[in-house]
CSV table of C-alpha atoms in Angstrom, one decimal:
chain,number,residue,atom,x,y,z
A,1,MET,CA,0.0,0.0,-0.1
A,2,LEU,CA,1.0,3.6,-0.4
A,3,GLY,CA,2.1,3.8,3.5
A,4,GLY,CA,1.4,2.6,6.4
A,5,ASN,CA,0.5,2.6,10.3
A,6,CYS,CA,3.6,1.8,12.9
A,7,GLY,CA,4.4,-2.0,12.8
A,8,ASP,CA,1.6,-3.6,15.0
A,9,PRO,CA,2.7,-6.7,17.3
A,10,GLN,CA,0.7,-9.4,14.7
A,11,GLU,CA,2.9,-7.9,12.0
A,12,SER,CA,6.0,-9.9,13.3
A,13,MET,CA,3.9,-13.6,13.2
A,14,GLY,CA,4.5,-13.7,9.3
A,15,LEU,CA,8.2,-12.3,9.3
A,16,GLU,CA,11.2,-14.5,9.0
A,17,GLY,CA,12.8,-15.0,12.7
A,18,ARG,CA,10.1,-17.0,14.1
A,19,ASP,CA,8.4,-20.4,13.3
A,20,THR,CA,4.8,-21.2,13.2
A,21,ALA,CA,5.5,-22.6,16.9
A,22,GLY,CA,5.8,-19.2,17.9
A,23,GLN,CA,9.9,-20.3,18.4
A,24,PRO,CA,12.5,-17.9,17.7
A,25,GLN,CA,14.6,-19.3,15.6
A,26,THR,CA,18.5,-19.3,14.8
A,27,ALA,CA,19.6,-15.6,13.5
A,28,LEU,CA,20.8,-15.5,10.2
A,29,PRO,CA,24.6,-16.0,9.6
A,30,PRO,CA,26.7,-13.2,9.9
A,31,THR,CA,28.4,-11.7,6.7
A,32,PRO,CA,32.5,-11.1,7.3
A,33,ASN,CA,31.7,-7.3,7.3
A,34,GLY,CA,28.2,-7.0,8.8
A,35,SER,CA,26.9,-5.1,6.2
A,36,GLY,CA,24.7,-7.5,4.1
A,37,PRO,CA,23.5,-11.4,3.6
A,38,SER,CA,26.0,-14.0,3.5
A,39,PRO,CA,25.7,-16.8,0.9
A,40,GLU,CA,24.4,-19.3,3.2
A,41,SER,CA,21.8,-16.9,4.0
A,42,GLY,CA,20.2,-16.5,0.1
A,43,ASP,CA,18.7,-13.2,-1.3
A,44,ARG,CA,17.5,-11.5,2.2
A,45,TRP,CA,17.9,-8.1,3.7
A,46,LEU,CA,17.5,-9.4,6.9
A,47,GLU,CA,20.0,-9.6,9.7
A,48,ILE,CA,18.0,-10.2,13.1
A,49,PRO,CA,15.2,-12.4,13.3
A,50,GLU,CA,13.0,-9.1,15.0
A,51,PRO,CA,11.3,-6.4,12.5
A,52,SER,CA,12.2,-2.7,13.4
A,53,PRO,CA,10.8,-1.6,16.4
A,54,CYS,CA,8.3,1.3,16.0
A,55,VAL,CA,9.6,4.4,18.3
A,56,ALA,CA,7.0,6.6,17.1
A,57,GLY,CA,4.1,4.2,19.2
A,58,VAL,CA,0.7,5.1,19.3
A,59,ILE,CA,1.3,9.2,17.5
A,60,PRO,CA,0.7,8.5,14.3
A,61,VAL,CA,-2.8,6.8,15.4
A,62,ILE,CA,-3.8,10.1,16.9
A,63,TYR,CA,-2.5,12.2,14.0
A,64,TYR,CA,-4.1,10.6,11.4
A,65,SER,CA,-7.3,10.3,13.7
A,66,VAL,CA,-7.0,13.9,14.4
A,67,LEU,CA,-6.2,15.0,10.1
A,68,LEU,CA,-9.5,12.7,9.3
A,69,GLY,CA,-11.6,14.5,11.9
A,70,LEU,CA,-10.5,17.8,11.7
A,71,GLY,CA,-9.3,17.7,7.4
A,72,LEU,CA,-12.6,15.5,6.4
A,73,PRO,CA,-15.2,18.5,7.0
A,74,VAL,CA,-12.9,21.3,6.0
A,75,ASN,CA,-12.6,19.7,2.7
A,76,LEU,CA,-16.5,18.9,2.1
A,77,LEU,CA,-16.7,22.8,3.1
A,78,THR,CA,-14.1,23.8,1.0
A,79,ALA,CA,-15.8,21.8,-1.7
A,80,ALA,CA,-19.1,23.2,-1.4
A,81,ALA,CA,-17.9,26.6,-1.5
A,82,LEU,CA,-16.2,26.0,-4.4
A,83,ALA,CA,-18.4,24.5,-6.2
A,84,ARG,CA,-20.5,27.7,-5.6
A,85,LEU,CA,-17.8,29.7,-7.1
A,86,ALA,CA,-17.7,27.7,-10.2
A,87,ALA,CA,-21.1,27.8,-10.6
A,88,ARG,CA,-21.5,31.4,-10.2
A,89,THR,CA,-18.2,32.3,-11.9
A,90,ARG,CA,-17.8,29.3,-14.7
A,91,LYS,CA,-14.3,29.6,-14.5
A,92,PRO,CA,-12.0,27.5,-15.4
A,93,SER,CA,-9.8,27.6,-12.4
A,94,TYR,CA,-12.7,27.4,-9.7
A,95,CYS,CA,-13.3,24.0,-11.4
A,96,TYR,CA,-9.8,22.7,-11.3
A,97,LEU,CA,-9.7,23.7,-7.4
A,98,LEU,CA,-13.4,21.9,-7.0
A,99,ALA,CA,-12.0,18.6,-8.4
A,100,LEU,CA,-8.7,18.7,-6.6
A,101,THR,CA,-11.0,19.2,-3.4
A,102,ALA,CA,-12.7,15.9,-4.2
A,103,SER,CA,-9.6,14.1,-5.0
A,104,ASP,CA,-8.3,15.4,-1.6
A,105,ILE,CA,-11.1,13.8,0.1
A,106,VAL,CA,-11.0,10.6,-1.9
A,107,THR,CA,-7.6,10.7,-0.5
A,108,GLN,CA,-8.3,11.4,3.1
A,109,VAL,CA,-11.2,8.2,2.9
A,110,VAL,CA,-9.1,5.4,1.0
A,111,ILE,CA,-5.8,6.5,2.8
A,112,VAL,CA,-5.9,7.9,5.7
A,113,PHE,CA,-9.1,6.0,7.2
A,114,VAL,CA,-9.1,2.9,5.2
A,115,GLY,CA,-5.5,2.2,4.8
A,116,PHE,CA,-3.4,3.8,8.0
A,117,LEU,CA,-6.8,3.9,10.6
A,118,LEU,CA,-8.6,1.0,9.5
A,119,GLN,CA,-6.4,-1.9,8.2
A,120,GLY,CA,-2.9,-0.8,10.0
A,121,ALA,CA,-4.1,0.6,13.4
A,122,VAL,CA,-7.8,-1.4,13.9
A,123,LEU,CA,-7.4,-4.1,12.0
A,124,ALA,CA,-3.3,-4.4,12.4
A,125,ARG,CA,-3.4,-5.5,8.9
A,126,GLN,CA,-4.5,-8.9,9.5
A,127,VAL,CA,-6.7,-8.1,5.7
A,128,PRO,CA,-6.8,-10.4,2.6
A,129,GLN,CA,-4.6,-9.6,0.0
A,130,ALA,CA,-6.6,-9.3,-2.8
A,131,VAL,CA,-8.4,-6.2,-0.6
A,132,VAL,CA,-5.0,-4.9,0.1
A,133,ARG,CA,-4.0,-4.8,-3.4
A,134,THR,CA,-7.3,-4.1,-4.8
A,135,ALA,CA,-7.3,-0.7,-2.3
A,136,ASN,CA,-3.6,-0.2,-4.1
A,137,ILE,CA,-5.2,0.8,-6.6
A,138,LEU,CA,-7.4,3.4,-5.1
A,139,GLU,CA,-5.0,5.0,-3.0
A,140,PHE,CA,-2.3,5.5,-5.9
A,141,ALA,CA,-5.0,6.8,-8.3
A,142,ALA,CA,-6.3,9.1,-6.1
A,143,ASN,CA,-3.0,10.8,-5.5
A,144,HIS,CA,-2.0,10.5,-9.2
A,145,ALA,CA,-5.6,12.3,-9.7
A,146,SER,CA,-5.0,15.2,-7.0
A,147,VAL,CA,-1.2,16.0,-8.1
A,148,TRP,CA,-2.3,16.0,-12.1
A,149,ILE,CA,-5.1,18.6,-11.1
A,150,ALA,CA,-3.1,20.9,-10.1
A,151,VAL,CA,-0.9,20.4,-13.3
A,152,LEU,CA,-3.8,21.0,-15.2
A,153,LEU,CA,-4.6,23.7,-12.8
A,154,THR,CA,-0.7,25.1,-13.7
A,155,ALA,CA,-1.2,24.9,-17.0
A,156,ASP,CA,-4.7,26.7,-17.0
A,157,ARG,CA,-3.1,29.5,-15.1
A,158,TYR,CA,0.4,29.9,-17.6
A,159,SER,CA,-2.1,29.5,-20.9
A,160,ALA,CA,-4.2,32.6,-18.9
A,161,LEU,CA,-1.4,35.0,-18.6
A,162,CYS,CA,1.5,34.2,-21.0
A,163,ARG,CA,-1.2,33.0,-23.9
A,164,PRO,CA,-4.5,35.0,-23.2
A,165,LEU,CA,-6.1,35.3,-26.5
A,166,ARG,CA,-5.5,31.9,-26.8
A,167,HIS,CA,-6.7,31.2,-23.8
A,168,ARG,CA,-9.9,33.2,-24.2
A,169,ALA,CA,-10.5,31.5,-27.5
A,170,ALA,CA,-10.4,27.9,-26.1
A,171,SER,CA,-11.2,28.3,-22.4
A,172,SER,CA,-14.8,27.1,-22.0
A,173,PRO,CA,-16.7,25.1,-19.2
A,174,GLY,CA,-16.9,22.1,-21.7
A,175,ARG,CA,-13.4,22.1,-22.0
A,176,THR,CA,-12.6,22.1,-18.8
A,177,ARG,CA,-14.8,18.5,-17.6
A,178,ARG,CA,-13.6,17.3,-20.3
A,179,ALA,CA,-9.8,18.0,-19.5
A,180,ILE,CA,-10.8,17.1,-15.5
A,181,ALA,CA,-12.5,13.8,-16.8
A,182,ALA,CA,-9.3,12.7,-18.4
A,183,VAL,CA,-6.9,13.1,-16.1
A,184,LEU,CA,-9.2,11.3,-13.4
A,185,GLY,CA,-9.3,8.0,-16.0
A,186,ALA,CA,-5.6,8.2,-16.6
A,187,ALA,CA,-5.6,8.4,-12.8
A,188,LEU,CA,-7.6,5.4,-12.1
A,189,LEU,CA,-5.4,3.3,-15.7
A,190,THR,CA,-2.2,4.4,-13.7
A,191,GLY,CA,-3.1,2.9,-10.6
A,192,ILE,CA,-3.8,-0.3,-12.1
A,193,PRO,CA,-0.1,-1.6,-12.0
A,194,PHE,CA,-0.1,-0.5,-8.2
A,195,TYR,CA,-2.0,-3.4,-7.6
A,196,TRP,CA,1.3,-5.5,-7.1
A,197,TRP,CA,3.2,-2.9,-4.8
A,198,LEU,CA,4.6,-4.4,-1.8
A,199,ASP,CA,3.5,-3.3,1.4
A,200,VAL,CA,7.4,-1.6,2.9
A,201,TRP,CA,6.9,-2.5,6.1
A,202,ARG,CA,6.9,-6.4,5.6
A,203,ASP,CA,9.1,-5.6,2.6
A,204,ALA,CA,12.4,-7.7,4.0
A,205,ASP,CA,13.5,-9.3,0.7
A,206,PRO,CA,15.6,-7.1,-1.7
A,207,PRO,CA,13.8,-5.3,-4.1
A,208,SER,CA,13.3,-7.2,-7.4
A,209,THR,CA,13.0,-6.1,-10.7
A,210,LEU,CA,9.0,-5.2,-10.6
A,211,ASP,CA,9.3,-3.5,-7.0
A,212,LYS,CA,12.1,-1.0,-8.5
A,213,VAL,CA,10.1,-0.4,-11.8
A,214,LEU,CA,7.2,0.4,-9.4
A,215,LYS,CA,8.8,2.8,-6.8
A,216,TRP,CA,10.0,4.6,-9.6
A,217,ALA,CA,7.0,4.8,-11.5
A,218,HIS,CA,5.6,6.7,-8.3
A,219,CYS,CA,8.5,8.7,-7.2
A,220,LEU,CA,8.2,9.9,-11.0
A,221,ILE,CA,4.2,10.0,-11.6
A,222,VAL,CA,3.6,11.8,-8.4
A,223,TYR,CA,6.8,14.0,-7.7
A,224,PHE,CA,9.3,14.6,-10.0
A,225,ILE,CA,7.6,14.5,-13.4
A,226,PRO,CA,4.3,17.3,-11.7
A,227,CYS,CA,7.6,19.2,-10.0
A,228,GLY,CA,9.5,20.0,-12.9
A,229,VAL,CA,6.3,20.8,-14.8
A,230,PHE,CA,5.6,23.3,-11.8
A,231,LEU,CA,9.0,24.5,-12.2
A,232,VAL,CA,8.9,25.4,-15.6
A,233,THR,CA,5.4,26.9,-16.0
A,234,ASN,CA,5.3,28.4,-12.8
A,235,SER,CA,9.1,30.2,-13.4
A,236,ALA,CA,7.4,31.6,-16.6
A,237,ILE,CA,4.7,32.8,-14.8
A,238,VAL,CA,6.8,34.6,-12.4
A,239,ARG,CA,8.8,36.0,-15.6
A,240,ARG,CA,5.5,37.6,-16.9
A,241,LEU,CA,4.7,39.1,-13.7
A,242,ARG,CA,7.9,41.0,-14.0
A,243,LYS,CA,7.4,42.4,-17.1
A,244,ARG,CA,4.1,43.6,-16.5
A,245,GLY,CA,5.8,45.3,-13.4
A,246,ARG,CA,8.4,47.2,-15.5
A,247,ARG,CA,5.6,48.8,-17.4
A,248,GLY,CA,3.6,50.3,-14.2
A,249,PRO,CA,4.0,50.8,-10.8
A,250,HIS,CA,4.2,47.1,-9.3
A,251,PRO,CA,3.1,43.5,-10.9
A,252,ARG,CA,0.0,42.5,-9.9
A,253,VAL,CA,-0.3,38.5,-8.7
A,254,GLY,CA,-4.3,37.6,-9.2
A,255,LYS,CA,-6.1,35.8,-6.7
A,256,SER,CA,-5.9,32.2,-9.0
A,257,THR,CA,-2.0,32.6,-9.4
A,258,ALA,CA,-0.9,33.3,-5.9
A,259,ILE,CA,-3.2,30.0,-5.0
A,260,LEU,CA,-1.6,28.2,-7.9
A,261,LEU,CA,2.1,29.2,-6.3
A,262,GLY,CA,0.8,28.5,-2.6
A,263,VAL,CA,-0.7,25.0,-4.0
A,264,THR,CA,2.1,24.0,-5.7
A,265,THR,CA,4.9,25.0,-3.6
A,266,LEU,CA,3.3,23.0,-0.5
A,267,PHE,CA,2.7,19.6,-2.4
A,268,ALA,CA,6.7,20.3,-3.4
A,269,LEU,CA,7.8,20.7,0.3
A,270,LEU,CA,5.3,18.5,2.3
A,271,TRP,CA,6.0,15.3,-0.8
A,272,ALA,CA,10.1,15.5,-0.8
A,273,PRO,CA,10.5,13.7,2.2
A,274,ARG,CA,8.2,10.9,1.4
A,275,ILE,CA,9.6,10.7,-2.5
A,276,PHE,CA,13.8,11.0,-1.0
A,277,VAL,CA,12.6,8.0,2.6
A,278,MET,CA,11.4,5.6,-0.6
A,279,LEU,CA,14.5,5.9,-2.5
A,280,PHE,CA,16.6,5.2,0.4
A,281,HIS,CA,15.1,2.3,1.4
A,282,MET,CA,15.0,1.0,-2.1
A,283,TYR,CA,18.7,1.6,-2.4
A,284,VAL,CA,20.3,1.6,1.1
A,285,ALA,CA,18.0,0.2,4.0
A,286,PRO,CA,14.7,-1.6,4.3
A,287,VAL,CA,12.3,-0.6,6.8
A,288,HIS,CA,12.1,-3.7,8.7
A,289,ARG,CA,15.8,-3.8,9.6
A,290,ASP,CA,16.4,-0.1,10.0
A,291,TRP,CA,14.5,1.7,13.1
A,292,ARG,CA,15.7,5.2,11.9
A,293,VAL,CA,14.3,4.4,7.9
A,294,HIS,CA,11.0,2.9,10.1
A,295,LEU,CA,10.6,6.2,11.8
A,296,ALA,CA,11.6,8.5,8.9
A,297,LEU,CA,8.5,6.8,6.4
A,298,ASP,CA,6.3,7.2,9.7
A,299,VAL,CA,7.1,11.3,9.5
A,300,ALA,CA,7.2,11.4,5.6
A,301,ASN,CA,3.7,10.0,5.4
A,302,MET,CA,2.3,12.3,8.1
A,303,ALA,CA,3.9,15.3,6.0
A,304,ALA,CA,2.4,13.9,2.7
A,305,MET,CA,-1.0,13.8,4.2
A,306,LEU,CA,-0.9,17.2,5.5
A,307,ASN,CA,-1.4,18.2,2.1
A,308,THR,CA,-4.7,17.2,1.8
A,309,VAL,CA,-6.0,19.8,4.2
A,310,VAL,CA,-4.1,22.9,3.9
A,311,ASN,CA,-5.1,24.1,1.0
A,312,PHE,CA,-8.2,25.2,2.7
A,313,CYS,CA,-6.3,27.6,4.9
A,314,LEU,CA,-4.7,28.9,1.8
A,315,TYR,CA,-7.8,29.3,0.0
A,316,CYS,CA,-8.9,31.9,3.1
A,317,PHE,CA,-5.8,33.6,3.5
A,318,VAL,CA,-5.5,34.6,-0.4
A,319,SER,CA,-9.4,35.0,-1.4
A,320,LYS,CA,-12.2,37.6,0.4
A,321,THR,CA,-14.3,36.1,-2.0
A,322,PHE,CA,-13.6,32.6,-1.1
A,323,ARG,CA,-14.1,33.5,3.0
A,324,ALA,CA,-17.0,35.0,1.9
A,325,THR,CA,-18.6,31.9,0.1
A,326,ALA,CA,-17.5,29.5,2.9
A,327,ARG,CA,-19.3,31.7,5.4
A,328,GLN,CA,-22.4,31.5,3.5
A,329,VAL,CA,-22.3,28.1,3.5
A,330,ILE,CA,-21.7,27.5,6.9
A,331,HIS,CA,-24.6,30.0,7.4
A,332,ASP,CA,-26.9,28.2,4.8
A,333,ALA,CA,-26.3,25.1,6.7
A,334,HIS,CA,-27.8,26.4,10.1
A,335,LEU,CA,-30.3,28.4,8.7
A,336,PRO,CA,-33.2,25.3,9.2
A,337,CYS,CA,-31.8,25.4,13.2
A,338,VAL,CA,-33.1,29.3,13.2
A,339,PRO,CA,-36.4,30.3,15.0
A,340,GLY,CA,-39.1,30.8,12.3
A,341,SER,CA,-36.8,29.9,9.4
A,342,ARG,CA,-38.4,28.1,6.9
A,343,PRO,CA,-36.2,25.2,4.5
A,344,GLU,CA,-35.5,25.8,1.6
A,345,GLY,CA,-38.4,25.3,-1.2
A,346,MET,CA,-41.3,25.7,1.5
A,347,VAL,CA,-44.0,27.9,0.1
A,348,ALA,CA,-44.2,31.0,1.7
A,349,GLU,CA,-48.0,31.9,2.9
A,350,PRO,CA,-49.6,34.1,0.8
A,351,ALA,CA,-50.1,36.9,3.4
A,352,GLN,CA,-46.3,37.4,3.2
A,353,LYS,CA,-46.4,37.8,-0.3
A,354,PRO,CA,-46.3,42.0,-1.2
A,355,LEU,CA,-49.1,42.8,-3.3
A,356,GLY,CA,-48.8,43.3,-7.3
A,357,VAL,CA,-45.6,40.8,-7.2
A,358,PRO,CA,-45.8,38.0,-9.3
A,359,LYS,CA,-46.0,34.5,-8.2
A,360,GLY,CA,-42.5,33.5,-9.3
A,361,ALA,CA,-40.8,37.0,-8.9
A,362,GLU,CA,-39.6,36.8,-5.7
A,363,LEU,CA,-36.2,35.5,-6.4
């Protein structure tokens, strides 16, 4: 799966170093220099019979519970506000941000709730392999969708600022919806190969060719290629804004551009630790053998999942329009609880309608 909770007590039951009767086996023969497996031990990374300890304890469980409990309602509020703005303004940028928020919601449900909390903490990984591997597809598909919708937003802002005439001619709600649908379909297709993704917490063997291909594909699809696009397009946008600044008193950064720069920067910063640890795990030390890599991957996963909730704060900080719309969504959600108010759609009494007003003109 994409990540996981700290190693649980039941996790060691299926690992080498203990037999089915519960009796400890003899430790694998050490190598002459103590750094790798001996010829007698076969292609194994294990040098000790026990898995690496989880020094983080219950901290990840508490962290993910708080992240889900606060982040999911915040993302639902964000989606409702962006849906209103997209319907009102018909701007592509709001549609892309709405799709990005929807992907974050799916990520929180599939990865944080099902993967980290339900499978890792509650069920202690005692889940059928077919279920785990199917969940892998959804986890990676959600990640790919979230990242590549941000790429779509980047391309849209680049076109709006650097190719304004072409952007006005080509921009339409239908084209925006088709682009989002294409990215979601591609994300699901690219998630299918990760059915064979190995659980790094049980990865006691050296990586096979398939393991290396999947890990590099993950790093390229979810980080290196998108960050390359972000770097090139954002640099072009900043250069264009500086050129405009030389012609006027100061360069003006629009709200959509500021949100784009914030979203891409936060993503690059929060996902960098996970990518670094994944490559370190693949070429230097396995999670199963080294508790420091175990701890590093725990922290890196927590940082990466934080990316699913920080966008709301960014939108509120940058856009006054978004803050006002979010307040209106909250206000409308509480309206049925206000004494004397009527739920939407309830017909008003005839005595309350002003004289001379047509029946359908109240709106």
